[in-house]
Coordinates of C-alpha atoms in Angstrom, one line a residue:
Chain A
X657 CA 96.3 92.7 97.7
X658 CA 94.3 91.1 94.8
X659 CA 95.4 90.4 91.5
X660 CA 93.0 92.5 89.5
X661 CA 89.3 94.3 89.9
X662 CA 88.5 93.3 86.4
X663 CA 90.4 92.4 83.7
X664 CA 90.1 94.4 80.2
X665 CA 91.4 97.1 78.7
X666 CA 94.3 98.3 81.0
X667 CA 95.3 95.3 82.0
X668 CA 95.7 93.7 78.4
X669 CA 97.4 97.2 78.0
X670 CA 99.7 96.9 80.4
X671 CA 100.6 93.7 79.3
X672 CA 101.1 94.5 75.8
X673 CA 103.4 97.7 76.8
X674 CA 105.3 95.2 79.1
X675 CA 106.0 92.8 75.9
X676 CA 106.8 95.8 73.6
X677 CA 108.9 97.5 75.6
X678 CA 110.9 94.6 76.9
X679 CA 111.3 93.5 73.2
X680 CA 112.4 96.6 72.3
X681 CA 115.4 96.4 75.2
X682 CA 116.1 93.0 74.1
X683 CA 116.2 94.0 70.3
X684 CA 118.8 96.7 70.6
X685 CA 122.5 95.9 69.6
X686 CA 124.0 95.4 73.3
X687 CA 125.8 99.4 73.9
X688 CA 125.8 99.6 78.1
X689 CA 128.0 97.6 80.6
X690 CA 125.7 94.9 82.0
X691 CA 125.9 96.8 85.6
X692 CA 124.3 99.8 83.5
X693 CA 122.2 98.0 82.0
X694 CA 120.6 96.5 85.2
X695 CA 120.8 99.9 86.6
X696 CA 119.1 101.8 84.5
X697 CA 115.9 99.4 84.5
X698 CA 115.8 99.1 87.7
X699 CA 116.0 102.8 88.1
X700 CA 113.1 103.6 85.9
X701 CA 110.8 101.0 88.2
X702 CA 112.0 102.9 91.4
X703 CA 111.5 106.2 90.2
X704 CA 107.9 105.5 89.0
X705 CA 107.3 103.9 92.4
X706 CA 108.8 106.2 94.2
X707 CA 106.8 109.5 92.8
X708 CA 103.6 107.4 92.5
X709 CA 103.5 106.3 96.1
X710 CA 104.4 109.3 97.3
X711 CA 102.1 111.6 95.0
X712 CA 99.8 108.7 94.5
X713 CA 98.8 107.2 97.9
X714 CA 98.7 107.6 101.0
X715 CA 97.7 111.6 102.1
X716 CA 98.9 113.1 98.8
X717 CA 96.8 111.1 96.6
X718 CA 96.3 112.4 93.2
X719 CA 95.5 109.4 91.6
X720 CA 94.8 105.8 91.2
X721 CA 96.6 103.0 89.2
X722 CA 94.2 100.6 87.3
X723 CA 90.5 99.9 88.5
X724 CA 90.7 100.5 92.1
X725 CA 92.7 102.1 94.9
X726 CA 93.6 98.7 96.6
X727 CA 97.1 97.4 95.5
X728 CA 96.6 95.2 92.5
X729 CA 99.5 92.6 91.1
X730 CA 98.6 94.8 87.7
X731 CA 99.4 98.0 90.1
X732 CA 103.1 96.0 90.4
X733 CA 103.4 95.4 86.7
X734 CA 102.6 98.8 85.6
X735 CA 105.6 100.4 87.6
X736 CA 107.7 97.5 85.8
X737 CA 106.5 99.2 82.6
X738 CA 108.9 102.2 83.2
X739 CA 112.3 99.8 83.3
X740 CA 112.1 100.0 79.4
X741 CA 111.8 103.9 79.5
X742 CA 114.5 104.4 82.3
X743 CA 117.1 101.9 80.0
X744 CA 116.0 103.7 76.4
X745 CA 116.6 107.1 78.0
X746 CA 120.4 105.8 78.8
X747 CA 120.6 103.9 76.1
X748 CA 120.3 107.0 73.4
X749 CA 122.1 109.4 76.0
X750 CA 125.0 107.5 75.6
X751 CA 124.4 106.8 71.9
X752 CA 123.9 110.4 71.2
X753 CA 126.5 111.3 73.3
X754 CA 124.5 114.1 75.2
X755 CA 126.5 116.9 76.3
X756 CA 125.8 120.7 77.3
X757 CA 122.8 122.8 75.4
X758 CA 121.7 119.1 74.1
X759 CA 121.0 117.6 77.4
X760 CA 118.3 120.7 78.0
X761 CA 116.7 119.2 74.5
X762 CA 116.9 116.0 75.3
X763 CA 115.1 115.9 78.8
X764 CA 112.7 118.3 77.6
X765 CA 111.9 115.6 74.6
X766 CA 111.8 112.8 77.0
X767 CA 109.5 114.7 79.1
X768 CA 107.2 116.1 76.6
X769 CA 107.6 112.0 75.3
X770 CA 106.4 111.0 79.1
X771 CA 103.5 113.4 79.0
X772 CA 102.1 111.6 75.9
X773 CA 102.6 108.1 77.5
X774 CA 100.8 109.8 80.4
X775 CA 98.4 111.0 78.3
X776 CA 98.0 107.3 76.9
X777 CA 97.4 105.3 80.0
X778 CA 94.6 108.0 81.2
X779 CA 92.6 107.1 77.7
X780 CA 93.8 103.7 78.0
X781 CA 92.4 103.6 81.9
X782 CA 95.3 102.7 83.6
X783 CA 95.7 105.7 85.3
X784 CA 92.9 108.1 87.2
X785 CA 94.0 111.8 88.0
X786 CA 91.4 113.1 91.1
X787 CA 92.0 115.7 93.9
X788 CA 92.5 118.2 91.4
X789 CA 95.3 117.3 89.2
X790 CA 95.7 117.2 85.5
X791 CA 98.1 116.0 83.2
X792 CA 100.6 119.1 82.7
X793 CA 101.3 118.6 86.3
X794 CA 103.6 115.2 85.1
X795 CA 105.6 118.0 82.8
X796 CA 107.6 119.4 86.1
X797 CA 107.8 116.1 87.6
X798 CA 109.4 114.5 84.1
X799 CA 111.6 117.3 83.8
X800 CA 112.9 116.7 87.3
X801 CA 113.6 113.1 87.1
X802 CA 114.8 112.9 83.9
X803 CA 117.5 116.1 84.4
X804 CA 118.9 113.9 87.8
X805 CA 118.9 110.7 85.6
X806 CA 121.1 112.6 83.2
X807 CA 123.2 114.5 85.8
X808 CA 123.6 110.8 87.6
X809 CA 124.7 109.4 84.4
X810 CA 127.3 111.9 84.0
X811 CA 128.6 111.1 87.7
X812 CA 128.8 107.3 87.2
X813 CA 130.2 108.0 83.9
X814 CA 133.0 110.5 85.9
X815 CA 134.0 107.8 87.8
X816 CA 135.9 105.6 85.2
X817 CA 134.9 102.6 86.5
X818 CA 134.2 100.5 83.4
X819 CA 137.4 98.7 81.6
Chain B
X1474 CA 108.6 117.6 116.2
X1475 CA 107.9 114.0 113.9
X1476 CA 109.4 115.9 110.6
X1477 CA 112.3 117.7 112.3
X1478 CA 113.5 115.0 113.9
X1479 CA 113.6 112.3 110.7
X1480 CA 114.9 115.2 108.3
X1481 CA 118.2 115.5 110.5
X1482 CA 118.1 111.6 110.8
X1483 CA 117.9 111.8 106.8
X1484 CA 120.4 114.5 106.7
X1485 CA 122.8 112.7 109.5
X1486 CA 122.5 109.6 107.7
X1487 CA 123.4 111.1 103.9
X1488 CA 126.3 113.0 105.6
X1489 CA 128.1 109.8 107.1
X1490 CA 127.4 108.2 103.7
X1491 CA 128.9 110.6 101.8
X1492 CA 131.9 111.2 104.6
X1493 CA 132.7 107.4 104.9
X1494 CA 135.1 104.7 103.2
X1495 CA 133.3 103.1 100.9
X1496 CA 133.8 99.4 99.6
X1497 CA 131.3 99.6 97.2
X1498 CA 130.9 101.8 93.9
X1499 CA 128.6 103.6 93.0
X1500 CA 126.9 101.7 90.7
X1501 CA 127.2 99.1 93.6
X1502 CA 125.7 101.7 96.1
X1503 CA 122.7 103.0 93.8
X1504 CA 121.5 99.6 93.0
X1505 CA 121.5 98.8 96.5
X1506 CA 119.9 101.8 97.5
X1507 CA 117.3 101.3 94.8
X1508 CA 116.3 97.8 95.0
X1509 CA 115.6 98.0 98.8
X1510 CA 113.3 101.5 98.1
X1511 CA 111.4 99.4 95.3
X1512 CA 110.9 96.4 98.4
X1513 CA 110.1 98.6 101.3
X1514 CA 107.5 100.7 99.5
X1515 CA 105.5 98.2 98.2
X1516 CA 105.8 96.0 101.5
X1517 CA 105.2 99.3 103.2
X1518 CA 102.1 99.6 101.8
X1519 CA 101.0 96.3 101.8
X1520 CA 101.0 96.0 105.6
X1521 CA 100.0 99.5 106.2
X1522 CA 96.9 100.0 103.5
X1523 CA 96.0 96.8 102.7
X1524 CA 96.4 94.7 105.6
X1525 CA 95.6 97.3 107.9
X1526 CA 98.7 95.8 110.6
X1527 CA 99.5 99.6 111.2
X1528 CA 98.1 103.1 110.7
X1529 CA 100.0 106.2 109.4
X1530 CA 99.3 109.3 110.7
X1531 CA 97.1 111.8 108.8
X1532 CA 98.9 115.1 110.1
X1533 CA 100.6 116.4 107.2
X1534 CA 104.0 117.6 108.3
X1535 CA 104.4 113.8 110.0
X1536 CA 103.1 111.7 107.0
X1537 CA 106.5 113.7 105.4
X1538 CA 108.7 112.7 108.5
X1539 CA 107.3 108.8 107.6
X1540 CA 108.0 109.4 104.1
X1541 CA 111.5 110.5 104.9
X1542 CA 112.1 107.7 107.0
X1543 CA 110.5 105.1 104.4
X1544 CA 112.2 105.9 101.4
X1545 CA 115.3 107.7 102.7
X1546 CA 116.8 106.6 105.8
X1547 CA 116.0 103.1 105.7
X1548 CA 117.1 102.4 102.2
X1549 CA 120.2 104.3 103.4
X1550 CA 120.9 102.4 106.4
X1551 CA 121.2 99.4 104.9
X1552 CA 123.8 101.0 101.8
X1553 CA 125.8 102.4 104.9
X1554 CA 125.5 98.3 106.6
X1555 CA 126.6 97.2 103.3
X1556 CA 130.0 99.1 102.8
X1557 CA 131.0 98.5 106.6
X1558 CA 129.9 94.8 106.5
X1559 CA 132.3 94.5 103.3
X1560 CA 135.1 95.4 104.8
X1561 CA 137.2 92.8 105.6
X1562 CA 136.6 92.0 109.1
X1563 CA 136.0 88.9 111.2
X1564 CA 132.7 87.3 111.3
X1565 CA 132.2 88.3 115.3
X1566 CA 132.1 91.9 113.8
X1567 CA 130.2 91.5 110.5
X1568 CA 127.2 90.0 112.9
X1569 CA 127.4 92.9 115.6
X1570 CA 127.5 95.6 112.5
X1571 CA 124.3 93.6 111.5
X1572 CA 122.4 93.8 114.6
X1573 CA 123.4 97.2 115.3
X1574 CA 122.3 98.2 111.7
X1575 CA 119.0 95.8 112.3
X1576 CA 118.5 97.3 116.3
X1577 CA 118.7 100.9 114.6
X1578 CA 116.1 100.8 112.2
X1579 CA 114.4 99.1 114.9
X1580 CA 114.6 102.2 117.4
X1581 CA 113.8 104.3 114.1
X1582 CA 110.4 102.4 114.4
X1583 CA 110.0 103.4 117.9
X1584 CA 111.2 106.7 117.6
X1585 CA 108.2 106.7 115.1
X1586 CA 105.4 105.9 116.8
X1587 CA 106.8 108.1 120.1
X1588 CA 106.2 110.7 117.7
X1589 CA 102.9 109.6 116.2
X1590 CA 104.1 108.7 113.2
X1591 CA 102.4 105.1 112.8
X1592 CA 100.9 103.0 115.0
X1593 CA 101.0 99.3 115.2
X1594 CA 98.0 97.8 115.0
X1595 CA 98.3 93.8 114.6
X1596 CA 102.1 94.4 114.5
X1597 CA 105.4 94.3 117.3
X1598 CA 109.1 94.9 117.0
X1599 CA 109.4 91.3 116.6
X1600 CA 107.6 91.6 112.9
X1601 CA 109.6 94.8 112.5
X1602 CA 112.9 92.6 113.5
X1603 CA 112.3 89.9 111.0
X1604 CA 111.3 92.2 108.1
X1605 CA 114.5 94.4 108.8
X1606 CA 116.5 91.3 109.4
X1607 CA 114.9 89.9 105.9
X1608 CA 115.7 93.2 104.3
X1609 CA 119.6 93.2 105.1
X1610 CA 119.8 89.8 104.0
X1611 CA 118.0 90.5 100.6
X1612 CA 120.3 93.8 100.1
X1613 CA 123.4 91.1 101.4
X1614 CA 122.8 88.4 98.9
X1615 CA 121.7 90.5 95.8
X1616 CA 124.4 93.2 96.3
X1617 CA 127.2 90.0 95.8
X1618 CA 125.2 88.6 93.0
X1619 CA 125.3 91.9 91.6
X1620 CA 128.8 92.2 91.8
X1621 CA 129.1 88.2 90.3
X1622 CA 127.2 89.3 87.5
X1623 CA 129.1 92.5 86.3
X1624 CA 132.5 92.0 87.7
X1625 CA 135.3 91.9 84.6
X1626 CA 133.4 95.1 83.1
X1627 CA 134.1 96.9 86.5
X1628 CA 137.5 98.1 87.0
X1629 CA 137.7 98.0 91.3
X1630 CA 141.4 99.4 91.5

Protein backbone atom coordinates (compact mmCIF):
# COMPACT_ATOMS: atom_id res chain seq x y z
CA UNK A 1 0.00 0.00 0.00
CA UNK A 2 1.50 3.48 -0.59
CA UNK A 3 -0.02 6.68 -0.10
CA UNK A 4 0.24 8.07 -3.60
CA UNK A 5 2.43 7.45 -7.08
CA UNK A 6 2.46 11.20 -7.62
CA UNK A 7 0.65 13.79 -6.48
CA UNK A 8 -1.17 16.29 -9.04
CA UNK A 9 -4.04 16.58 -10.70
CA UNK A 10 -6.38 13.64 -9.46
CA UNK A 11 -5.30 13.66 -6.33
CA UNK A 12 -5.93 17.54 -5.60
CA UNK A 13 -9.21 16.46 -7.52
CA UNK A 14 -10.14 14.05 -5.36
CA UNK A 15 -9.59 16.12 -2.57
CA UNK A 16 -11.49 19.06 -3.83
CA UNK A 17 -14.64 16.69 -4.74
CA UNK A 18 -14.21 15.26 -1.15
CA UNK A 19 -14.57 18.94 0.40
CA UNK A 20 -17.46 19.93 -2.02
CA UNK A 21 -19.34 17.19 -1.67
CA UNK A 22 -19.12 16.83 2.13
CA UNK A 23 -19.98 20.57 2.26
CA UNK A 24 -22.73 20.20 0.34
CA UNK A 25 -24.11 17.19 2.89
CA UNK A 26 -23.38 19.41 5.65
CA UNK A 27 -25.06 22.50 4.02
CA UNK A 28 -28.45 20.95 3.45
CA UNK A 29 -31.33 21.75 6.06
CA UNK A 30 -31.18 18.32 8.14
CA UNK A 31 -34.51 16.06 6.22
CA UNK A 32 -33.31 12.16 7.00
CA UNK A 33 -33.33 10.34 10.51
CA UNK A 34 -29.65 10.26 11.61
CA UNK A 35 -29.73 6.19 11.08
CA UNK A 36 -30.55 7.25 7.32
CA UNK A 37 -28.36 9.57 7.15
CA UNK A 38 -25.36 7.39 8.16
CA UNK A 39 -26.84 4.78 5.97
CA UNK A 40 -27.05 6.20 2.98
CA UNK A 41 -23.25 7.48 2.99
CA UNK A 42 -22.04 4.62 3.94
CA UNK A 43 -24.00 2.86 1.24
CA UNK A 44 -22.71 4.99 -1.58
CA UNK A 45 -18.84 4.08 -0.31
CA UNK A 46 -19.79 0.26 -0.42
CA UNK A 47 -21.42 0.21 -3.56
CA UNK A 48 -18.55 1.97 -5.31
CA UNK A 49 -16.15 -0.46 -3.60
CA UNK A 50 -18.04 -3.11 -4.15
CA UNK A 51 -18.49 -2.83 -8.20
CA UNK A 52 -14.92 -1.41 -8.48
CA UNK A 53 -13.18 -4.31 -6.79
CA UNK A 54 -15.08 -6.62 -8.43
CA UNK A 55 -15.05 -5.08 -12.04
CA UNK A 56 -11.91 -3.23 -11.24
CA UNK A 57 -9.31 -5.71 -9.82
CA UNK A 58 -8.51 -8.79 -9.45
CA UNK A 59 -9.41 -11.09 -12.96
CA UNK A 60 -12.13 -8.76 -14.13
CA UNK A 61 -10.07 -5.73 -14.31
CA UNK A 62 -11.38 -2.99 -16.45
CA UNK A 63 -9.68 -0.31 -15.00
CA UNK A 64 -7.47 1.47 -12.58
CA UNK A 65 -8.07 4.04 -9.88
CA UNK A 66 -5.55 7.02 -9.81
CA UNK A 67 -1.78 6.55 -11.15
CA UNK A 68 -1.20 3.03 -10.66
CA UNK A 69 -2.75 -0.39 -10.07
CA UNK A 70 -1.21 -0.85 -6.50
CA UNK A 71 -3.73 0.30 -3.67
CA UNK A 72 -3.06 3.87 -2.97
CA UNK A 73 -4.58 5.80 0.37
CA UNK A 74 -5.99 8.28 -2.65
CA UNK A 75 -7.54 4.79 -4.09
CA UNK A 76 -9.42 4.73 -0.29
CA UNK A 77 -10.48 8.37 -0.57
CA UNK A 78 -11.93 8.25 -3.95
CA UNK A 79 -14.52 5.51 -2.96
CA UNK A 80 -15.28 7.87 0.05
CA UNK A 81 -16.16 10.38 -2.69
CA UNK A 82 -19.42 8.50 -3.53
CA UNK A 83 -20.96 8.89 0.35
CA UNK A 84 -22.04 12.39 -0.88
CA UNK A 85 -23.79 10.93 -4.10
CA UNK A 86 -25.31 7.83 -2.22
CA UNK A 87 -26.86 10.58 0.71
CA UNK A 88 -27.99 13.32 -2.22
CA UNK A 89 -29.69 10.55 -4.10
CA UNK A 90 -31.86 9.83 -0.80
CA UNK A 91 -31.90 13.00 0.22
CA UNK A 92 -34.03 14.45 -3.04
CA UNK A 93 -35.90 10.95 -3.27
CA UNK A 94 -37.41 11.66 -0.13
CA UNK A 95 -37.74 15.36 -0.84
CA UNK A 96 -39.32 14.76 -4.10
CA UNK A 97 -41.20 12.23 -2.81
CA UNK A 98 -40.50 9.67 -5.74
CA UNK A 99 -43.12 7.37 -6.47
CA UNK A 100 -44.17 5.11 -9.64
CA UNK A 101 -43.37 6.46 -13.45
CA UNK A 102 -41.07 9.14 -11.53
CA UNK A 103 -38.74 6.74 -9.99
CA UNK A 104 -37.94 5.41 -13.85
CA UNK A 105 -36.94 9.39 -14.37
CA UNK A 106 -35.30 9.77 -11.57
CA UNK A 107 -32.67 6.74 -11.73
CA UNK A 108 -32.35 7.26 -15.26
CA UNK A 109 -31.21 11.14 -14.25
CA UNK A 110 -29.00 9.93 -11.60
CA UNK A 111 -27.45 7.58 -13.97
CA UNK A 112 -27.13 9.68 -16.97
CA UNK A 113 -25.74 12.32 -13.78
CA UNK A 114 -23.10 9.31 -12.76
CA UNK A 115 -21.95 8.92 -16.40
CA UNK A 116 -20.90 12.56 -16.47
CA UNK A 117 -19.06 12.27 -13.10
CA UNK A 118 -17.53 9.21 -14.79
CA UNK A 119 -16.86 11.05 -17.67
CA UNK A 120 -15.07 13.72 -15.32
CA UNK A 121 -12.72 11.66 -13.35
CA UNK A 122 -11.45 9.88 -16.80
CA UNK A 123 -10.41 13.62 -18.11
CA UNK A 124 -9.58 14.55 -14.63
CA UNK A 125 -7.19 11.13 -14.54
CA UNK A 126 -8.56 9.52 -11.65
CA UNK A 127 -9.93 6.76 -13.40
CA UNK A 128 -8.33 4.52 -16.47
CA UNK A 129 -10.76 2.26 -18.54
CA UNK A 130 -8.41 -0.75 -20.26
CA UNK A 131 -9.35 -4.34 -21.33
CA UNK A 132 -11.82 -3.05 -23.58
CA UNK A 133 -14.21 -0.98 -21.78
CA UNK A 134 -15.67 2.44 -22.35
CA UNK A 135 -17.70 4.74 -20.54
CA UNK A 136 -21.44 3.76 -21.67
CA UNK A 137 -20.60 0.48 -20.06
CA UNK A 138 -21.10 2.61 -16.30
CA UNK A 139 -24.90 3.44 -17.89
CA UNK A 140 -26.20 -0.35 -17.03
CA UNK A 141 -24.24 -0.55 -14.03
CA UNK A 142 -25.72 3.09 -12.66
CA UNK A 143 -29.05 2.03 -13.67
CA UNK A 144 -28.71 -1.10 -11.64
CA UNK A 145 -27.52 0.29 -8.44
CA UNK A 146 -29.42 3.23 -8.31
CA UNK A 147 -33.07 1.25 -9.15
CA UNK A 148 -32.01 -1.26 -5.82
CA UNK A 149 -31.10 2.01 -3.80
CA UNK A 150 -34.52 3.22 -4.65
CA UNK A 151 -36.42 -0.18 -4.29
CA UNK A 152 -34.37 -0.47 -0.74
CA UNK A 153 -35.42 2.88 0.23
CA UNK A 154 -38.93 1.99 -0.29
CA UNK A 155 -38.49 -1.29 1.93
CA UNK A 156 -36.83 0.61 4.90
CA UNK A 157 -39.31 3.14 4.38
CA UNK A 158 -42.30 0.11 4.49
CA UNK A 159 -41.11 -0.76 7.68
CA UNK A 160 -42.31 2.20 9.85
CA UNK A 161 -39.58 2.17 11.91
CA UNK A 162 -38.93 5.93 12.41
CA UNK A 163 -41.19 7.87 15.27
CA UNK B 1 -16.97 -27.66 -7.95
CA UNK B 2 -15.28 -24.04 -6.07
CA UNK B 3 -18.48 -21.91 -7.49
CA UNK B 4 -21.15 -24.43 -6.87
CA UNK B 5 -20.31 -25.05 -3.61
CA UNK B 6 -19.92 -21.16 -2.23
CA UNK B 7 -23.20 -20.18 -4.28
CA UNK B 8 -25.38 -22.72 -2.09
CA UNK B 9 -23.19 -21.57 0.96
CA UNK B 10 -24.40 -17.91 -0.32
CA UNK B 11 -27.84 -19.10 -0.96
CA UNK B 12 -27.95 -21.35 2.44
CA UNK B 13 -26.73 -18.43 4.29
CA UNK B 14 -29.35 -15.62 2.82
CA UNK B 15 -32.08 -18.19 3.36
CA UNK B 16 -31.52 -18.68 7.21
CA UNK B 17 -31.14 -14.82 7.32
CA UNK B 18 -34.17 -14.10 5.84
CA UNK B 19 -36.06 -17.29 7.79
CA UNK B 20 -34.69 -16.28 11.22
CA UNK B 21 -35.83 -13.98 14.36
CA UNK B 22 -34.16 -11.12 14.04
CA UNK B 23 -33.09 -8.63 16.90
CA UNK B 24 -31.93 -6.17 14.76
CA UNK B 25 -33.76 -3.89 12.01
CA UNK B 26 -33.04 -3.44 9.10
CA UNK B 27 -31.40 -0.36 9.03
CA UNK B 28 -29.50 -2.12 11.90
CA UNK B 29 -28.87 -5.27 9.60
CA UNK B 30 -27.82 -3.24 6.29
CA UNK B 31 -25.31 -1.12 8.09
CA UNK B 32 -23.81 -4.06 9.55
CA UNK B 33 -23.77 -5.86 6.51
CA UNK B 34 -22.25 -2.89 4.80
CA UNK B 35 -19.61 -1.73 6.93
CA UNK B 36 -18.02 -5.18 7.29
CA UNK B 37 -18.15 -5.54 3.07
CA UNK B 38 -16.36 -2.00 2.93
CA UNK B 39 -13.49 -3.67 5.70
CA UNK B 40 -13.11 -7.07 4.21
CA UNK B 41 -12.62 -5.87 0.67
CA UNK B 42 -10.11 -3.54 1.15
CA UNK B 43 -8.23 -5.78 3.81
CA UNK B 44 -8.84 -8.53 1.34
CA UNK B 45 -7.02 -6.93 -1.07
CA UNK B 46 -4.37 -5.57 0.88
CA UNK B 47 -3.16 -9.07 2.02
CA UNK B 48 -3.92 -10.78 -1.15
CA UNK B 49 -2.44 -8.01 -3.97
CA UNK B 50 -0.33 -6.06 -2.18
CA UNK B 51 1.30 -7.99 0.40
CA UNK B 52 1.28 -10.94 -1.56
CA UNK B 53 0.36 -13.32 1.99
CA UNK B 54 -1.98 -15.36 -0.32
CA UNK B 55 -2.77 -16.02 -4.00
CA UNK B 56 -6.33 -16.18 -5.60
CA UNK B 57 -6.94 -18.45 -8.15
CA UNK B 58 -6.94 -17.26 -11.81
CA UNK B 59 -9.71 -19.91 -13.00
CA UNK B 60 -12.66 -17.92 -13.80
CA UNK B 61 -15.64 -19.72 -12.48
CA UNK B 62 -13.50 -19.99 -8.89
CA UNK B 63 -12.32 -16.32 -8.75
CA UNK B 64 -16.57 -16.00 -8.64
CA UNK B 65 -16.87 -18.74 -5.87
CA UNK B 66 -14.05 -16.26 -3.92
CA UNK B 67 -16.00 -13.36 -4.81
CA UNK B 68 -19.15 -14.88 -3.39
CA UNK B 69 -17.56 -15.92 -0.36
CA UNK B 70 -15.74 -12.36 0.15
CA UNK B 71 -18.44 -10.09 -0.24
CA UNK B 72 -21.46 -12.28 0.39
CA UNK B 73 -21.18 -14.95 2.89
CA UNK B 74 -18.73 -13.45 5.18
CA UNK B 75 -20.43 -10.10 5.52
CA UNK B 76 -23.51 -12.27 6.12
CA UNK B 77 -22.16 -14.46 8.75
CA UNK B 78 -21.32 -12.01 10.89
CA UNK B 79 -25.20 -10.06 10.43
CA UNK B 80 -26.58 -13.58 11.21
CA UNK B 81 -23.75 -13.71 14.67
CA UNK B 82 -25.08 -10.30 15.33
CA UNK B 83 -28.92 -11.00 15.71
CA UNK B 84 -28.36 -14.40 17.62
CA UNK B 85 -25.63 -12.80 19.87
CA UNK B 86 -28.35 -10.07 20.73
CA UNK B 87 -30.61 -12.10 21.99
CA UNK B 88 -30.78 -12.10 25.42
CA UNK B 89 -28.80 -15.00 26.51
CA UNK B 90 -26.09 -15.72 29.10
CA UNK B 91 -22.59 -14.84 28.50
CA UNK B 92 -21.45 -18.79 28.32
CA UNK B 93 -23.64 -18.77 25.18
CA UNK B 94 -22.95 -15.37 23.59
CA UNK B 95 -18.99 -16.64 23.53
CA UNK B 96 -19.83 -20.26 22.10
CA UNK B 97 -22.21 -18.42 19.25
CA UNK B 98 -18.90 -16.37 18.75
CA UNK B 99 -16.58 -19.10 18.24
CA UNK B 100 -18.83 -21.08 16.30
CA UNK B 101 -19.52 -18.00 14.03
CA UNK B 102 -15.54 -17.22 14.12
CA UNK B 103 -14.66 -21.48 13.62
CA UNK B 104 -17.15 -21.19 10.51
CA UNK B 105 -15.74 -18.66 8.57
CA UNK B 106 -12.68 -20.30 9.53
CA UNK B 107 -13.64 -23.76 7.76
CA UNK B 108 -15.09 -21.37 4.93
CA UNK B 109 -11.28 -20.63 4.53
CA UNK B 110 -10.35 -24.17 4.36
CA UNK B 111 -13.05 -25.23 2.39
CA UNK B 112 -11.41 -22.54 0.09
CA UNK B 113 -8.27 -23.49 -0.50
CA UNK B 114 -9.48 -27.51 -0.67
CA UNK B 115 -11.12 -26.17 -3.62
CA UNK B 116 -8.27 -23.97 -5.04
CA UNK B 117 -9.75 -21.02 -4.32
CA UNK B 118 -6.64 -19.20 -2.62
CA UNK B 119 -3.72 -20.26 -1.33
CA UNK B 120 -1.82 -19.08 1.73
CA UNK B 121 1.28 -17.94 1.08
CA UNK B 122 2.89 -16.18 4.26
CA UNK B 123 -0.50 -16.74 6.03
CA UNK B 124 -2.22 -19.70 8.62
CA UNK B 125 -5.61 -20.08 10.22
CA UNK B 126 -4.18 -18.48 13.19
CA UNK B 127 -4.01 -14.96 10.99
CA UNK B 128 -7.35 -15.97 9.52
CA UNK B 129 -8.64 -16.45 13.44
CA UNK B 130 -7.50 -13.13 14.64
CA UNK B 131 -8.70 -11.18 11.57
CA UNK B 132 -12.26 -12.97 11.83
CA UNK B 133 -12.13 -12.63 15.58
CA UNK B 134 -11.16 -8.75 14.93
CA UNK B 135 -13.99 -8.58 12.38
CA UNK B 136 -16.80 -9.72 14.85
CA UNK B 137 -15.62 -7.48 17.38
CA UNK B 138 -15.58 -4.36 14.93
CA UNK B 139 -19.30 -5.43 13.61
CA UNK B 140 -20.05 -5.98 17.80
CA UNK B 141 -18.89 -2.68 18.94
CA UNK B 142 -19.98 -0.41 15.96
CA UNK B 143 -23.41 -2.18 15.55
CA UNK B 144 -24.23 -0.85 19.51
CA UNK B 145 -22.71 2.45 18.77
CA UNK B 146 -24.90 2.51 15.93
CA UNK B 147 -27.78 1.83 17.81
CA UNK B 148 -26.54 4.63 20.73
CA UNK B 149 -26.38 7.03 18.17
CA UNK B 150 -29.88 6.75 16.42
CA UNK B 151 -31.97 5.27 19.15
CA UNK B 152 -35.13 7.81 20.12
CA UNK B 153 -35.66 8.28 16.20
CA UNK B 154 -36.06 4.38 15.93
CA UNK B 155 -39.30 3.05 17.10
CA UNK B 156 -38.11 -0.85 18.23
CA UNK B 157 -41.70 -2.02 19.41
Amino acid sequence: MILWDTLDLNELSILIILFVGFTIVGLLPKRLPRSITILSLLWGSAGAMFFDFTIGGGLIDFYTVNDSPRYELFDLFYYILFAPFGYLFVYYYDKFNIKKIKFVWYVIAWSLAGLAVNWLFTLLGIIHFKNGYILPYSFPVFLVIQTITGLYYELIKSKNLFK
Amino acid sequence: MGFAFFFFLSYLIVSMFIVMRKKLNIVENTFVFLLILFVNINVSWIIFEELDLLTVTEDAMKYVGFLLNRSMILPMIIVVYLNLVNRSLKMFKKVLITIISISTVIIFSGISILFDLITYVNWNFIYDAIYFGALHLLAFYAQKLFRKFTFHEVNYS
